[in-house]
Short mmCIF file of C-alpha atoms and ligand atoms in Angstrom, two decimals:
data_model
loop_
_atom_site.label_atom_id
_atom_site.label_comp_id
_atom_site.label_asym_id
_atom_site.label_seq_id
_atom_site.Cartn_x
_atom_site.Cartn_y
_atom_site.Cartn_z
CA MET A 1 96.95 167.93 299.32
CA LEU A 2 95.99 164.37 298.51
CA THR A 3 92.50 164.28 299.17
CA ALA A 4 90.51 163.88 295.59
CA MET A 5 92.79 162.77 293.71
CA LYS A 6 92.31 160.44 290.82
CA VAL A 7 93.99 157.68 290.29
CA LEU A 8 94.19 155.71 287.03
CA LEU A 9 94.70 151.88 287.71
CA VAL A 10 96.08 149.50 285.55
CA GLU A 11 96.69 146.01 286.34
CA ASP A 12 95.18 143.30 285.97
CA GLU A 13 96.41 141.28 288.93
CA LYS A 14 93.51 141.25 290.81
CA LYS A 15 94.74 140.71 294.49
CA ILE A 16 97.29 143.86 294.24
CA ALA A 17 94.47 145.50 292.31
CA SER A 18 92.30 145.42 295.21
CA PHE A 19 95.12 145.99 297.75
CA VAL A 20 95.73 149.05 296.76
CA ARG A 21 92.26 150.68 295.65
CA LYS A 22 91.63 149.96 299.26
CA GLY A 23 94.76 151.50 300.51
CA LEU A 24 94.44 154.36 298.31
CA GLU A 25 90.32 154.80 299.03
CA ALA A 26 91.61 154.55 302.82
CA GLN A 27 93.89 158.01 302.40
CA GLY A 28 90.79 159.38 299.88
CA PHE A 29 92.01 159.21 296.64
CA SER A 30 89.50 158.91 293.90
CA VAL A 31 89.94 154.92 292.17
CA THR A 32 89.38 154.07 288.65
CA VAL A 33 90.96 150.83 288.31
CA SER A 34 90.81 149.26 285.04
CA ASP A 35 92.84 145.20 283.84
CA ASN A 36 93.22 145.36 279.77
CA GLY A 37 95.90 147.47 278.63
CA ASP A 38 93.29 148.57 275.42
CA LYS A 39 90.98 149.89 277.85
CA ALA A 40 93.22 151.88 279.95
CA SER A 41 94.71 153.51 276.41
CA GLU A 42 91.58 154.75 276.48
CA LEU A 43 91.31 155.71 279.43
CA ALA A 44 94.46 157.54 280.27
CA LEU A 45 94.17 159.23 277.13
CA ALA A 46 91.16 160.68 277.71
CA GLY A 47 92.28 162.66 280.81
CA SER A 48 91.24 163.87 282.95
CA PHE A 49 93.57 162.09 285.69
CA ASP A 50 95.61 163.54 288.42
CA VAL A 51 98.51 160.26 288.75
CA ILE A 52 98.68 156.74 287.00
CA LEU A 53 99.38 153.79 288.24
CA LEU A 54 100.14 151.47 285.28
CA ASP A 55 101.35 147.69 285.12
CA ILE A 56 103.35 147.00 282.37
CA MET A 57 102.35 143.07 281.41
CA LEU A 58 98.28 143.03 280.98
CA PRO A 59 96.72 141.41 278.21
CA GLY A 60 95.95 144.14 275.37
CA ARG A 61 98.09 146.53 274.72
CA ASP A 62 101.27 146.89 277.28
CA GLY A 63 102.14 149.56 280.27
CA LEU A 64 104.97 150.78 277.43
CA SER A 65 102.76 151.16 275.14
CA ILE A 66 100.39 153.21 276.50
CA LEU A 67 103.27 154.88 277.61
CA LYS A 68 104.04 156.08 274.71
CA GLU A 69 101.67 156.84 273.27
CA LEU A 70 100.63 159.11 275.69
CA ARG A 71 104.54 161.11 275.10
CA GLU A 72 104.08 161.27 271.64
CA ARG A 73 100.42 163.34 272.31
CA ARG A 74 102.00 165.46 275.14
CA ASN A 75 100.47 164.20 277.51
CA THR A 76 101.93 164.56 280.82
CA VAL A 77 100.46 163.09 283.20
CA PRO A 78 102.40 162.13 286.34
CA VAL A 79 103.43 157.82 285.60
CA ILE A 80 103.75 155.59 287.87
CA LEU A 81 105.18 151.76 286.77
CA LEU A 82 103.90 148.73 288.24
CA THR A 83 107.09 146.79 287.78
CA ALA A 84 108.32 142.64 289.13
CA ARG A 85 111.64 142.77 290.01
CA SER A 86 111.73 140.89 286.40
CA GLU A 87 111.39 143.58 284.70
CA MET A 88 114.87 145.58 284.85
CA ASN A 89 114.92 146.45 281.53
CA GLN A 90 111.34 147.65 280.93
CA ARG A 91 111.50 150.26 284.21
CA VAL A 92 114.71 151.21 282.20
CA GLU A 93 113.34 151.79 279.48
CA GLY A 94 109.97 153.09 280.77
CA LEU A 95 112.29 156.02 282.21
CA ASN A 96 112.61 156.64 279.26
CA LEU A 97 109.89 157.43 277.73
CA GLY A 98 108.90 159.72 279.84
CA ALA A 99 108.17 157.55 282.99
CA ASP A 100 107.99 160.20 286.17
CA ASP A 101 108.34 156.55 288.95
CA TYR A 102 108.67 153.23 289.38
CA ILE A 103 108.11 151.19 291.78
CA THR A 104 108.28 147.45 292.23
CA LYS A 105 106.55 143.96 292.74
CA PRO A 106 105.54 143.48 295.89
CA PHE A 107 105.34 146.89 297.58
CA PHE A 108 104.09 147.78 300.56
CA MET A 109 101.32 150.49 300.53
CA ASP A 110 103.02 152.80 302.74
CA GLU A 111 105.62 152.91 299.59
CA LEU A 112 103.36 153.98 296.85
CA LEU A 113 101.90 156.48 299.10
CA ALA A 114 105.63 157.85 299.38
CA ARG A 115 105.62 157.19 295.38
CA LEU A 116 102.76 159.08 294.80
CA ARG A 117 103.32 162.44 296.69
CA ALA A 118 106.23 162.68 295.70
CA VAL A 119 105.57 162.44 292.10
CA VAL A 120 102.29 165.25 293.63
CA ARG A 121 105.40 167.70 294.92
CA ARG A 122 106.97 167.50 291.23
CA THR A 123 104.59 169.01 289.27
CA SER A 124 107.05 170.41 287.15
CA GLY A 125 106.76 166.87 284.77
CA GLU A 126 110.59 166.28 285.35
CA THR A 127 110.62 162.47 284.85
CA LEU A 128 112.76 161.11 288.40
CA SER A 129 115.94 159.46 286.66
CA VAL A 130 118.46 160.83 288.99
CA LEU A 131 118.17 160.98 292.64
CA HIS A 132 120.16 163.42 294.90
CA SER A 133 120.83 164.60 298.56
CA GLY A 134 123.63 166.51 299.06
CA PRO A 135 126.76 165.97 297.31
CA LEU A 136 125.49 162.75 296.83
CA MET A 137 124.03 160.93 293.18
CA LEU A 138 122.43 158.30 292.18
CA ASN A 139 121.39 158.18 288.37
CA LEU A 140 119.01 155.64 288.09
CA ILE A 141 119.10 154.51 283.61
CA THR A 142 122.78 154.67 284.06
CA ARG A 143 123.75 153.05 287.53
CA GLU A 144 125.91 155.33 288.50
CA ALA A 145 126.89 156.75 291.86
CA LYS A 146 129.15 160.12 292.60
CA TYR A 147 130.01 161.87 295.11
CA GLY A 148 130.21 165.01 294.60
CA ASP A 149 132.39 165.22 290.66
CA GLU A 150 133.82 161.01 292.14
CA GLU A 151 132.46 158.17 290.93
CA ILE A 152 131.50 155.54 294.01
CA ILE A 153 131.48 151.81 292.62
CA PHE A 154 128.68 149.94 293.79
CA ALA A 155 127.79 146.59 293.93
CA PRO A 156 124.76 146.10 291.81
CA ARG A 157 123.03 145.14 295.23
CA GLU A 158 124.58 148.28 297.28
CA PHE A 159 123.11 150.50 294.32
CA SER A 160 120.27 149.24 294.88
CA LEU A 161 119.47 148.93 298.32
CA LEU A 162 120.75 152.45 298.42
CA GLU A 163 118.23 153.23 296.27
CA HIS A 164 115.68 151.95 297.56
CA LEU A 165 116.42 154.23 300.84
CA MET A 166 116.89 156.77 299.06
CA ARG A 167 113.85 157.03 296.79
CA SER A 168 111.71 157.37 300.59
CA PRO A 169 113.31 159.16 303.01
CA GLY A 170 113.02 159.06 306.35
CA MET A 171 110.81 155.98 306.17
CA VAL A 172 112.08 153.48 308.44
CA PHE A 173 112.49 149.77 306.59
CA THR A 174 113.07 146.54 308.45
CA ARG A 175 116.05 144.41 307.55
CA THR A 176 113.09 142.14 305.89
CA GLN A 177 111.38 144.76 304.09
CA LEU A 178 114.69 144.98 302.81
CA LEU A 179 115.25 141.12 302.07
CA GLU A 180 112.25 141.10 300.34
CA GLN A 181 112.18 144.32 298.48
CA VAL A 182 115.92 145.31 297.33
CA TRP A 183 117.08 140.84 298.15
CA GLY A 184 113.26 139.29 296.74
CA TYR A 185 113.73 136.89 299.65
CA GLY A 186 110.49 135.94 300.48
CA PHE A 187 111.68 134.63 304.88
CA ASP A 188 114.74 134.69 306.27
CA PRO A 189 118.03 134.17 305.12
CA GLN A 190 118.83 133.87 309.23
CA THR A 191 122.26 136.25 308.19
CA ASN A 192 123.33 139.90 308.52
CA LEU A 193 123.22 140.05 304.89
CA VAL A 194 121.02 143.87 304.96
CA ASP A 195 123.80 144.83 307.54
CA VAL A 196 126.92 143.90 305.89
CA CYS A 197 125.55 145.88 302.13
CA ILE A 198 125.16 148.89 305.06
CA ARG A 199 128.32 149.09 306.34
CA ARG A 200 129.54 148.85 302.94
CA ILE A 201 127.73 151.52 301.39
CA ARG A 202 128.53 153.35 304.27
CA GLU A 203 131.83 153.38 303.86
CA LYS A 204 132.41 154.29 300.72
CA ILE A 205 129.25 157.47 301.48
CA ASP A 206 129.73 158.89 304.43
CA ARG A 207 132.27 161.61 304.20
CA ASP A 208 132.72 165.12 305.64
CA GLY A 209 130.36 164.97 307.90
CA HIS A 210 127.49 163.52 306.79
CA GLN A 211 125.82 160.23 307.99
CA PHE A 212 123.23 159.20 305.26
CA ILE A 213 121.80 156.26 306.53
CA GLU A 214 120.27 155.57 310.11
CA THR A 215 120.15 153.14 312.24
CA VAL A 216 116.87 153.01 314.05
CA ARG A 217 117.94 150.47 317.23
CA SER A 218 115.46 147.37 317.35
CA VAL A 219 113.67 148.48 313.59
CA GLY A 220 115.73 148.78 310.83
CA TYR A 221 117.05 151.32 308.98
CA ARG A 222 116.48 154.23 306.76
CA PHE A 223 118.10 157.06 304.69
CA LYS A 224 117.94 160.60 306.20
CA GLN A 225 116.28 163.29 304.61
CA GLU A 226 117.97 166.29 304.11
CA GLU A 227 116.38 168.65 305.73
CA ASN A 228 117.55 166.71 309.70
CA ARG A 229 121.42 166.37 308.02
CA GLU A 230 123.01 168.92 308.53
CA1 CA B 301 100.26 142.28 284.93
#
């Protein structure tokens, strides 16, 4: 399904561009890299890409203005934003402008591939502003969560952790990965932060026999895929 998909990778950080290009090419994608917003915009508007990975801060035009123009011209090419942790507002703006998803740097190749696959599956061009799993719903724009009709109040970190797991159902994340991806720690603080946060989330969402987050012994955690949960 993914072979020969044409990806436009817009990223001016050379290390990231090279890491992503190699990872995608290893999976059989055809990758065009652009490190400049003006050039990237021309390439994107000329069409012929199956998906665009779009950095926000770029020399020349910024990623959001490229996205805006694409959507104004009714170009529905799937766009995944590559965002920095600090770019929360831009991320929300990007989703509102019609980005299909975003991924926070630094990320793991497996995670990016999971997002790409999900975007490819959603052929309708709908934007991913809401995550669902059975009765559980997270709205990524308003940061509201519901179980059925009932609103669930999460601390910001709990929301982010649950979102992170829910975005890649079935994928196991180690505690170290979660500390890096959700907390932004590049070191192991030698605490059970992750476990405590998982426990708080479970207390709020595990009801009616549902167990959404699975503990993978001596590895980490994963969000159960819907078909496996019954
Ligand atoms: Ca950049």
